[in-house]
Coordinates of C-alpha atoms and ligand atoms in Angstrom, one line a residue:
M1 CA 206.4 184.5 162.2
N2 CA 209.9 183.4 161.5
I3 CA 210.3 182.5 157.9
N4 CA 213.3 180.5 157.0
P5 CA 214.9 182.1 154.1
A6 CA 215.7 178.5 152.7
T7 CA 212.1 177.7 152.5
S8 CA 210.9 181.1 151.2
L9 CA 210.2 181.1 147.5
R10 CA 212.5 183.0 145.2
S11 CA 210.7 185.4 143.0
D12 CA 211.5 183.3 140.1
Y13 CA 208.9 180.8 141.2
D14 CA 206.3 183.4 140.8
L15 CA 206.9 183.4 137.1
L16 CA 206.3 179.5 136.9
P17 CA 202.9 178.5 135.8
L18 CA 202.8 176.2 139.0
G19 CA 201.1 176.8 142.2
I20 CA 203.8 176.4 144.9
C21 CA 203.6 176.6 148.6
V22 CA 205.7 175.5 151.5
V23 CA 204.1 174.0 154.6
D24 CA 205.4 172.4 157.8
E25 CA 204.0 169.3 159.6
S26 CA 201.3 171.2 161.3
L27 CA 200.2 172.6 157.8
T28 CA 201.2 176.0 158.5
V29 CA 202.0 177.9 155.3
Y30 CA 205.4 179.4 154.9
A31 CA 205.5 180.4 151.2
W32 CA 202.8 181.2 148.7
N33 CA 203.6 182.2 145.2
R34 CA 201.7 184.4 142.7
T35 CA 200.2 181.6 140.7
L36 CA 198.5 180.3 143.8
E37 CA 197.6 183.9 144.7
R38 CA 195.8 184.1 141.2
W39 CA 194.3 180.6 141.3
T40 CA 192.8 180.8 144.9
S41 CA 192.3 184.7 145.1
I42 CA 194.1 184.4 148.4
G43 CA 196.9 186.8 148.8
R44 CA 200.3 185.9 150.0
D45 CA 199.9 187.9 153.2
A46 CA 196.7 186.1 154.1
A47 CA 198.0 182.8 153.3
I48 CA 201.4 182.8 155.0
G49 CA 201.0 181.9 158.5
A50 CA 197.5 180.3 157.9
C51 CA 196.8 176.6 158.0
L52 CA 196.8 175.0 154.6
Q53 CA 193.7 173.0 155.4
D54 CA 191.9 176.3 156.0
L55 CA 192.8 177.7 152.7
F56 CA 191.3 175.0 150.5
D57 CA 187.9 173.7 150.2
T58 CA 187.7 171.6 153.3
V59 CA 186.2 168.5 151.8
G60 CA 189.1 167.8 149.7
S61 CA 191.7 168.7 152.4
R62 CA 190.2 166.5 155.0
G63 CA 192.7 163.9 156.2
I64 CA 195.4 165.8 154.7
R65 CA 197.6 165.8 157.7
S66 CA 197.6 162.1 158.0
R67 CA 198.4 161.8 154.3
L68 CA 201.2 164.0 154.8
A69 CA 202.8 162.1 157.6
S70 CA 204.8 159.9 155.2
V71 CA 206.5 163.0 153.7
F72 CA 207.4 164.5 157.0
Q73 CA 208.3 161.3 158.8
Q74 CA 209.9 159.1 156.1
G75 CA 210.8 161.8 153.5
V76 CA 208.7 160.1 150.8
P77 CA 207.3 162.3 148.2
L78 CA 203.7 162.2 147.3
V79 CA 201.9 162.6 144.1
F80 CA 198.1 163.1 143.9
S81 CA 196.8 163.0 140.3
A82 CA 193.8 164.9 139.2
A83 CA 192.0 161.7 138.1
L84 CA 192.4 159.9 141.4
H85 CA 192.4 162.8 143.9
R86 CA 190.4 165.5 142.1
Q87 CA 189.3 166.9 145.4
F88 CA 192.8 167.1 147.0
L89 CA 193.7 170.8 147.6
P90 CA 190.9 171.7 145.1
I91 CA 191.0 174.7 143.2
R92 CA 187.9 176.3 141.6
L93 CA 188.1 178.0 138.3
P94 CA 186.3 181.1 137.5
D95 CA 183.4 179.1 135.8
G96 CA 182.9 177.3 139.1
S97 CA 184.5 173.8 137.8
L98 CA 187.4 172.2 139.6
M99 CA 190.6 172.7 137.9
P100 CA 192.2 169.3 136.8
Q101 CA 195.4 169.2 138.6
R102 CA 198.3 167.1 139.6
T103 CA 199.7 167.8 143.2
H104 CA 203.4 166.8 144.1
I105 CA 204.5 167.1 147.9
Q106 CA 207.9 166.4 148.7
P107 CA 210.3 167.4 151.7
S108 CA 212.0 170.7 151.1
G109 CA 215.4 169.1 151.1
A110 CA 216.7 171.8 153.5
G111 CA 216.1 169.5 156.5
D112 CA 213.7 172.1 158.2
G113 CA 210.8 169.7 158.4
R114 CA 209.0 171.5 155.8
A115 CA 207.5 170.3 152.5
V116 CA 207.0 172.0 149.2
V117 CA 203.7 171.6 147.6
V118 CA 203.6 172.0 143.7
I119 CA 200.3 172.1 141.9
E120 CA 200.2 171.5 138.1
D121 CA 197.4 172.8 136.1
L122 CA 196.3 170.1 133.9
S123 CA 193.5 171.8 132.1
Q124 CA 195.5 172.1 128.8
P125 CA 196.7 168.6 128.9
M126 CA 193.2 167.4 129.8
S127 CA 191.6 169.4 127.0
Q128 CA 194.2 168.2 124.7
L129 CA 193.4 164.6 126.0
D130 CA 189.7 165.5 125.3
D131 CA 190.5 166.8 121.9
L132 CA 192.6 163.7 121.2
R133 CA 189.7 161.5 122.4
S134 CA 187.2 163.3 120.2
E135 CA 189.8 163.2 117.4
R136 CA 190.1 159.5 117.8
R137 CA 186.3 159.2 118.0
R138 CA 186.0 161.3 114.9
L139 CA 188.6 159.1 113.1
E140 CA 186.8 156.0 114.3
L141 CA 183.6 157.4 112.9
S142 CA 185.2 158.3 109.7
E143 CA 186.8 155.1 109.5
A144 CA 183.4 153.4 110.0
S145 CA 181.9 155.7 107.4
L146 CA 184.8 154.8 105.1
R147 CA 184.4 151.2 105.6
K148 CA 180.7 151.6 104.7
Q149 CA 181.6 153.5 101.7
Q150 CA 184.0 150.7 100.7
E151 CA 181.3 148.2 101.3
E152 CA 178.8 150.3 99.2
L153 CA 181.4 150.7 96.5
E154 CA 182.0 147.0 96.5
A155 CA 178.3 146.3 96.2
T156 CA 178.0 148.8 93.4
N157 CA 180.9 147.3 91.7
A158 CA 179.4 143.9 92.1
K159 CA 176.1 145.1 90.6
L160 CA 178.0 146.9 87.9
K161 CA 179.8 143.7 86.9
E162 CA 176.5 141.9 87.0
A163 CA 175.0 144.6 84.8
N164 CA 177.9 144.3 82.5
K165 CA 177.5 140.5 82.4
H166 CA 173.9 141.0 81.5
A167 CA 174.6 143.7 79.0
Q168 CA 177.2 141.4 77.2
Q169 CA 174.9 138.4 77.5
A170 CA 172.2 140.6 75.8
N171 CA 174.6 141.7 73.2
R172 CA 175.5 138.1 72.3
S173 CA 171.7 137.3 72.3
K174 CA 171.1 140.3 69.9
S175 CA 173.8 139.3 67.8
E176 CA 172.8 135.7 67.7
F177 CA 169.3 137.1 67.0
V178 CA 170.5 139.2 64.1
A179 CA 172.4 136.1 62.7
N180 CA 169.2 133.9 63.1
M181 CA 166.8 136.6 61.7
S182 CA 169.2 137.1 58.8
H183 CA 168.8 133.3 58.3
E184 CA 165.2 133.2 58.8
I185 CA 164.5 136.1 56.5
R186 CA 167.0 134.9 53.7
T187 CA 165.3 131.4 53.6
P188 CA 161.9 132.6 52.3
L189 CA 163.4 135.3 50.3
T190 CA 165.5 132.7 48.5
A191 CA 162.5 130.8 47.7
I192 CA 160.5 134.1 46.5
L193 CA 163.5 135.3 44.4
G194 CA 164.2 131.8 43.0
F195 CA 160.5 131.0 42.0
S196 CA 160.1 134.5 40.6
D197 CA 162.9 133.6 38.2
I198 CA 161.0 130.3 37.3
L199 CA 157.8 132.2 36.7
G200 CA 159.6 134.6 34.2
E201 CA 161.3 131.6 32.4
D202 CA 158.8 128.9 32.3
P203 CA 155.5 129.3 30.8
N204 CA 154.1 126.0 31.7
P205 CA 150.9 126.9 33.8
D206 CA 151.4 124.0 36.3
V207 CA 154.9 125.4 37.1
C208 CA 153.6 128.9 37.2
R209 CA 150.9 127.9 39.5
N210 CA 153.3 126.1 41.9
A211 CA 155.7 129.0 41.7
V212 CA 153.1 131.4 42.6
E213 CA 152.0 129.3 45.6
T214 CA 155.5 128.8 46.9
I215 CA 156.2 132.7 46.5
R216 CA 152.9 133.5 48.4
R217 CA 153.6 131.0 51.1
N218 CA 157.2 132.1 51.8
G219 CA 155.8 135.8 51.7
E220 CA 153.4 135.0 54.4
H221 CA 156.2 133.3 56.3
L222 CA 158.2 136.5 56.1
L223 CA 155.2 138.5 57.3
A224 CA 154.7 136.2 60.2
I225 CA 158.3 136.9 61.3
V226 CA 157.8 140.6 61.0
N227 CA 154.7 140.3 63.0
D228 CA 156.3 138.4 65.7
I229 CA 158.9 141.1 66.1
L230 CA 156.2 143.8 66.2
D231 CA 154.1 141.7 68.6
L232 CA 157.1 141.5 71.1
S233 CA 158.0 145.2 70.9
K234 CA 154.4 146.3 71.2
I235 CA 154.1 144.0 74.3
E236 CA 157.5 145.1 75.8
A237 CA 156.4 148.7 75.3
G238 CA 153.2 148.0 77.1
K239 CA 151.2 148.9 74.0
L240 CA 149.2 145.8 73.5
E241 CA 145.8 145.9 75.1
T242 CA 143.5 143.1 75.9
T243 CA 139.8 143.0 75.6
L244 CA 138.2 140.1 77.3
T245 CA 135.1 138.5 75.7
A246 CA 133.2 135.3 76.2
C247 CA 134.8 132.5 74.3
S248 CA 134.6 128.8 74.1
P249 CA 137.9 127.1 75.1
Q250 CA 137.0 124.1 73.4
A251 CA 136.3 125.8 70.2
V252 CA 139.5 127.6 70.4
A253 CA 141.4 124.4 71.0
E254 CA 139.5 122.6 68.2
E255 CA 140.4 125.5 65.8
V256 CA 144.2 125.3 66.7
I257 CA 144.1 121.4 66.2
S258 CA 142.3 121.8 62.9
L259 CA 144.8 124.4 61.6
L260 CA 147.9 122.5 62.5
R261 CA 146.6 119.1 61.6
V262 CA 148.3 119.3 58.1
R263 CA 151.7 119.9 59.6
A264 CA 151.3 117.0 62.0
D265 CA 150.0 114.7 59.2
A266 CA 153.0 115.8 57.0
K267 CA 155.3 114.5 59.7
G268 CA 153.2 111.3 60.6
L269 CA 152.4 112.5 64.0
D270 CA 149.4 111.6 65.9
L271 CA 147.7 115.1 66.9
R272 CA 145.1 114.7 69.7
L273 CA 142.8 116.8 71.6
R274 CA 141.5 115.7 74.9
I275 CA 138.8 117.7 76.9
E276 CA 138.6 116.4 80.5
P277 CA 135.4 116.3 82.3
G278 CA 134.5 119.7 84.2
V279 CA 135.9 122.0 81.6
V280 CA 133.8 125.1 81.6
K281 CA 132.0 125.8 78.3
V282 CA 132.7 129.6 78.3
I283 CA 135.4 131.8 79.8
Q284 CA 136.2 135.4 79.7
S285 CA 139.4 135.7 77.6
E286 CA 140.7 137.2 74.4
P287 CA 140.4 134.3 72.0
T288 CA 142.7 135.8 69.3
R289 CA 145.5 135.8 71.9
L290 CA 144.6 132.5 73.4
R291 CA 144.6 131.0 70.0
Q292 CA 147.9 132.7 69.2
V293 CA 149.7 131.2 72.4
L294 CA 148.2 127.7 71.6
L295 CA 149.2 127.8 68.0
N296 CA 152.7 128.6 69.1
I297 CA 153.2 125.8 71.6
V298 CA 151.3 123.2 69.7
G299 CA 153.2 124.3 66.6
N300 CA 156.5 124.0 68.5
A301 CA 155.5 120.6 69.7
I302 CA 155.0 119.4 66.1
K303 CA 158.3 121.1 65.0
F304 CA 160.4 119.4 67.8
T305 CA 158.8 116.0 67.5
Q306 CA 159.9 113.4 64.9
T307 CA 157.7 110.5 65.9
G308 CA 155.0 109.8 68.3
H309 CA 152.3 112.3 69.2
V310 CA 151.4 115.6 70.3
E311 CA 148.5 116.1 72.5
L312 CA 146.5 119.2 73.5
S313 CA 144.5 118.5 76.7
L314 CA 142.1 120.9 78.6
S315 CA 141.5 120.4 82.2
P316 CA 139.9 122.3 85.1
A317 CA 142.4 123.6 87.8
E318 CA 142.1 125.6 91.0
G319 CA 143.9 128.7 91.5
E320 CA 144.4 131.1 94.5
C321 CA 141.9 133.5 92.8
G322 CA 139.3 131.0 91.8
P323 CA 138.6 128.4 89.0
Q324 CA 141.3 128.1 86.3
L325 CA 141.7 126.1 83.0
T326 CA 144.9 124.5 82.0
F327 CA 145.8 123.9 78.3
A328 CA 148.5 121.3 78.4
V329 CA 150.5 120.5 75.3
S330 CA 152.6 117.3 75.6
D331 CA 154.7 115.9 73.0
T332 CA 157.1 112.8 72.6
G333 CA 159.9 115.0 71.0
L334 CA 163.4 116.1 71.7
G335 CA 162.8 117.5 75.0
I336 CA 164.6 120.4 76.5
P337 CA 167.8 120.2 78.6
A338 CA 167.2 121.2 82.3
D339 CA 169.6 124.0 82.2
K340 CA 167.7 125.6 79.3
L341 CA 164.2 125.2 80.7
S342 CA 164.4 128.6 82.4
T343 CA 165.7 130.5 79.3
V344 CA 163.3 129.2 76.7
F345 CA 160.8 132.0 77.6
E346 CA 163.3 134.7 77.2
P347 CA 163.3 136.6 73.8
F348 CA 165.8 135.3 71.2
S349 CA 166.5 132.2 73.2
Q350 CA 166.8 128.8 71.4
V351 CA 168.2 125.6 72.7
D352 CA 170.1 125.1 69.6
N353 CA 171.4 128.5 68.3
S354 CA 174.3 127.1 66.5
A355 CA 174.8 127.9 62.7
Q356 CA 174.1 124.1 62.0
R357 CA 170.6 124.0 63.8
Q358 CA 168.3 121.8 62.3
F359 CA 165.0 123.8 63.1
G360 CA 164.1 127.1 61.8
G361 CA 162.6 129.8 64.1
T362 CA 163.4 133.2 65.7
G363 CA 163.4 132.4 69.4
L364 CA 160.7 134.9 69.8
G365 CA 157.5 132.7 70.0
L366 CA 157.7 131.5 73.5
A367 CA 158.7 135.0 74.8
I368 CA 155.6 136.4 73.2
C369 CA 153.5 133.4 74.7
K370 CA 154.7 134.2 78.2
R371 CA 153.8 137.8 78.1
L372 CA 150.5 137.2 76.3
A373 CA 149.7 134.6 79.0
E374 CA 150.3 137.1 81.7
M375 CA 148.2 139.7 80.0
L376 CA 145.3 137.0 80.0
G377 CA 145.8 136.7 83.6
G378 CA 147.5 133.4 83.6
R379 CA 150.9 131.9 83.2
I380 CA 152.8 129.5 81.2
T381 CA 155.2 126.8 82.4
V382 CA 157.2 123.8 81.0
T383 CA 158.5 120.5 82.2
S384 CA 160.7 118.4 80.0
E385 CA 162.8 115.2 79.8
L386 CA 165.6 115.3 77.4
G387 CA 165.0 112.6 74.7
E388 CA 161.5 111.9 76.0
G389 CA 159.3 115.0 75.4
S390 CA 158.0 118.2 76.8
T391 CA 154.9 119.5 78.2
F392 CA 154.0 123.2 78.1
C393 CA 151.0 124.3 80.3
L394 CA 149.0 127.4 79.8
T395 CA 146.8 128.1 82.8
V396 CA 144.2 131.0 82.4
P397 CA 141.4 132.1 84.8
A398 CA 138.2 130.1 84.0
C399 CA 135.8 132.8 85.3
S400 CA 132.5 132.2 83.3
M401 CA 130.6 135.3 85.0
S402 CA 128.5 137.2 82.6
C403 CA 129.4 134.8 79.9
K404 CA 125.8 134.5 78.8
S405 CA 126.5 137.9 76.7
T406 CA 127.9 137.6 73.3
V407 CA 129.4 134.3 73.2
Q408 CA 132.1 134.0 70.4
L409 CA 132.1 130.5 69.4
L410 CA 134.8 129.8 67.0
H411 CA 133.2 126.6 65.3
K412 CA 134.6 127.5 61.8
P413 CA 138.3 127.4 61.8
A414 CA 139.5 130.9 60.8
A415 CA 142.3 131.3 58.5
L416 CA 145.9 131.6 59.8
P417 CA 147.0 135.1 59.6
G418 CA 147.7 135.9 55.9
S419 CA 146.8 132.5 54.7
G420 CA 145.3 133.9 51.5
Q421 CA 141.8 132.7 52.3
A422 CA 140.0 135.9 51.6
S423 CA 136.2 136.6 51.1
E424 CA 134.8 137.6 47.7
A425 CA 136.1 141.2 47.0
P426 CA 133.4 143.8 47.1
S427 CA 133.3 145.9 43.8
L428 CA 134.6 149.4 43.3
D429 CA 132.7 149.8 40.1
G430 CA 133.2 153.2 38.6
Y431 CA 135.0 154.7 41.8
R432 CA 137.6 157.3 40.8
I433 CA 140.5 156.8 43.0
L434 CA 143.8 158.8 43.4
V435 CA 146.8 156.7 44.3
A436 CA 149.9 158.6 45.8
E437 CA 152.7 155.9 45.8
D438 CA 156.5 156.2 45.1
G439 CA 157.2 152.5 44.6
P440 CA 156.7 151.3 41.0
D441 CA 156.0 147.7 42.1
N442 CA 153.5 148.8 44.6
Q443 CA 151.9 151.2 42.2
R444 CA 151.5 148.4 39.7
L445 CA 150.1 146.0 42.5
I446 CA 147.5 148.5 43.7
N447 CA 146.6 149.6 40.4
Y448 CA 145.9 145.9 39.5
H449 CA 143.7 145.2 42.5
L450 CA 141.7 148.5 42.2
R451 CA 141.2 148.1 38.4
K452 CA 140.0 144.6 38.9
A453 CA 137.5 145.8 41.3
G454 CA 136.3 148.2 38.7
A455 CA 137.9 151.5 40.0
V456 CA 139.2 154.2 37.7
V457 CA 142.8 154.8 39.0
T458 CA 145.0 157.8 38.7
I459 CA 148.5 157.3 40.1
V460 CA 151.1 160.0 41.2
E461 CA 154.5 159.4 42.7
N462 CA 154.7 161.9 45.6
G463 CA 152.6 164.1 48.1
Q464 CA 153.1 167.3 46.1
L465 CA 151.7 165.7 42.8
A466 CA 148.7 164.2 45.0
V467 CA 148.0 167.7 46.3
D468 CA 148.0 169.2 42.7
A469 CA 146.1 166.3 41.1
A470 CA 143.3 166.2 43.9
Q471 CA 142.7 169.9 43.5
C472 CA 143.0 170.1 39.7
D473 CA 140.5 167.3 39.2
E474 CA 137.9 168.8 41.7
A475 CA 137.0 171.2 39.1
E476 CA 135.9 168.4 36.6
R477 CA 135.1 165.0 38.0
P478 CA 136.4 164.7 41.6
F479 CA 137.9 161.7 43.0
D480 CA 135.9 159.5 45.2
L481 CA 139.0 158.7 47.5
V482 CA 142.7 159.3 47.9
L483 CA 144.8 156.3 48.8
M484 CA 147.8 158.1 50.4
D485 CA 151.2 156.2 51.0
M486 CA 152.6 158.0 54.0
Q487 CA 156.4 157.8 53.2
M488 CA 157.0 159.5 49.9
P489 CA 159.6 162.0 48.5
V490 CA 159.1 165.6 47.8
L491 CA 156.1 165.8 50.3
D492 CA 155.2 162.9 52.5
G493 CA 151.7 161.5 53.0
Y494 CA 151.2 163.4 56.3
E495 CA 152.1 166.7 54.9
A496 CA 150.2 166.2 51.7
T497 CA 147.0 165.2 53.7
K498 CA 147.5 168.2 56.1
A499 CA 147.8 170.5 53.0
L500 CA 144.7 169.3 51.5
R501 CA 142.6 169.5 54.8
D502 CA 144.0 172.9 55.3
R503 CA 142.6 173.9 51.9
G504 CA 139.1 172.5 52.7
Y505 CA 139.4 169.1 50.8
T506 CA 136.7 166.9 52.1
T507 CA 137.2 163.7 50.0
P508 CA 138.1 160.6 52.1
I509 CA 141.9 160.0 52.4
V510 CA 143.0 156.5 53.4
A511 CA 146.5 156.2 54.7
L512 CA 148.7 153.4 53.4
T513 CA 151.9 152.5 55.2
A514 CA 154.4 149.8 55.9
H515 CA 154.5 150.9 59.5
A516 CA 152.2 148.7 61.5
M517 CA 152.7 150.2 64.9
D518 CA 149.6 151.7 66.7
G519 CA 151.4 155.1 66.8
H520 CA 151.4 155.5 63.1
R521 CA 147.8 154.9 62.8
Q522 CA 147.0 157.7 65.2
K523 CA 149.6 160.0 63.4
S524 CA 147.8 159.4 60.2
L525 CA 144.4 160.1 61.6
D526 CA 145.8 163.1 63.3
A527 CA 147.1 164.4 60.0
G528 CA 143.5 164.2 58.5
C529 CA 143.2 160.7 57.1
D530 CA 139.8 158.9 57.5
D531 CA 141.3 155.4 57.8
Y532 CA 144.5 153.4 57.6
A533 CA 145.6 150.3 55.7
T534 CA 149.0 148.6 56.2
K535 CA 151.4 147.0 53.8
P536 CA 151.7 144.3 52.5
I537 CA 148.4 144.9 50.9
D538 CA 145.6 142.6 51.8
A539 CA 143.4 143.4 48.6
P540 CA 140.0 142.5 50.0
A541 CA 140.5 144.4 53.2
L542 CA 141.7 147.6 51.3
I543 CA 138.8 147.4 48.9
S544 CA 136.4 147.1 51.7
I545 CA 138.0 150.0 53.6
I546 CA 137.6 152.1 50.3
R547 CA 134.0 151.2 49.8
D548 CA 133.3 151.9 53.4
Q549 CA 134.8 155.4 53.3
V550 CA 133.3 156.3 50.0
G551 CA 129.8 155.1 51.2
R552 CA 130.2 157.3 54.6
H553 CA 131.2 160.2 52.6
A554 CA 128.2 159.9 50.1
A555 CA 125.8 159.5 53.1
A556 CA 127.1 162.6 54.8
A557 CA 126.8 164.5 51.6
I558 CA 123.1 163.6 51.4
I559 CA 122.5 164.6 54.9
Ligands
ADP601 P1 161.4 129.3 67.9 O1 160.5 128.1 67.9 O2 161.0 130.3 67.0 O3 162.9 129.0 67.8 P2 160.2 129.7 70.6 O4 160.5 130.8 71.5 O5 159.0 129.3 70.2 O6 161.2 130.0 69.4 O7 161.0 128.6 71.2 C1 162.3 128.7 71.8 C2 163.1 127.3 71.9 O8 162.4 126.6 72.9 C3 163.0 126.7 70.6 O9 164.1 127.1 69.7 C4 163.4 125.3 71.1 O10 164.8 125.0 71.3 C5 162.6 125.2 72.5 N1 161.4 124.6 72.5 C6 160.3 125.2 72.3 N2 159.2 124.2 72.4 C7 159.8 123.0 72.3 C8 159.4 121.6 72.4 N3 158.2 121.2 72.5 N4 160.4 120.6 72.3 C9 161.7 121.0 72.4 N5 162.1 122.2 72.4 C10 161.2 123.2 72.4

């Protein structure tokens, strides 16, 4: 074959990373560079003189002749891009896949009726494109994840802001609570201290009696405040348990009315009780807690009403889980502003918590009531009209099943907690009692009550002295009982009791403590005490515990 040197390829073209060949209109190959040899595995000798169409995968080369007509007849260059003409002069890679390529065909420029075919390998740009695409995808994904993280951060931020707002609100409420508590505690303390001074100065028996009554009443008020706080913290800690017994709702309601009548009369209020038809005679509930809730809401109604009436009504109701009973307390008092209705059941919350407030209180009562109502399986709600009055409704389950058993009918009004109505103190005639107590005032008080009941009292002021005295006296005439304060210097009551028990001391030991939580009772019993009494001292209850313990010990000794 006659190869025109003008269209034969210079050896430089072998070095290019491009597949280059030269063809004429009949597609006869005149030149074939090394790159094409490498890509197609067809040697130059075999290629030159062959028909281009035969050298490539025929499918892609079909129609090539007509396609190239424009190049040869009009001198117009052609470009076949990989994406559009993937199969045009296709080149297979070693793994069997087709090489992405772009093919340029243009007249040779030498006027010899030939054309130069240049094939570009696009594998790398394509894979770069793929890389770019996957990079873009990765960036899109990470942008989406960043957006999500940002949203989450914004949500967390909003939650933190909300929590912070609540914490600040709680802090404010606590500060208000402390201010109110300080006021609530100082008020009765002022009366106690003031009337104690009067007691010391004025020997007039009427003045003295009056002073003593005032001191007692204010002391009881202080105790009620402390009990409220304890109640609430016990409920909050989930330590208050309910034991349901059969009780008469009407008797509980009558008792509450009877206990609060004096207060209502003092303000000239009409205090009424209305029992609607169909109210069950007996329900399963906890009468003490039921009474506590009713005392609080009826007490509040009286406190916040200046004229008119306060009515407690009992009516049957129907709930999702069966029959219910509603205790509704309505008054003609101040009423509660609409925006405060939802907060009155929160601890330490009062409609008026200003320094100039007219009514005393800690803001704990309704919080306790709400939780107690829930513990009784019920709920408490309020409706109110400012200036017109309020209605608090306590609804509890009215299941009367198995109520035929021990019905606790509270016909006789029981005393309000710490109201001083005590039964006749049982005698401790001749009992030898060792009292371990460090506070001089409490020493005198306990000594007074025990001696009055006929006991022979020995007082020591710390746990170590109690251990010494108990053992030393054992040789002569032993004590019948040790009354052990638990918080004392040198050796506390827990340690002293343990020390005595470790030495085989079997005499009853009764713990005495100002801590009124359940945990302290158990702690005392675990230390070896037989029973537990709390301060402030309820003399009849204390004497009864002492008698009970001494009696048990004596009976055990006989057996
Ligand atoms: P306290 O009476 O000791 O302040 P409570 O928790 O019992 O605490 O009541 C919270 C607040 O709810 C009261 O301070 C009072 O502002 C409001 N409140 C309760 N009962 C009534 C009522 N019957 N009429 C008007 N306001 C009431």
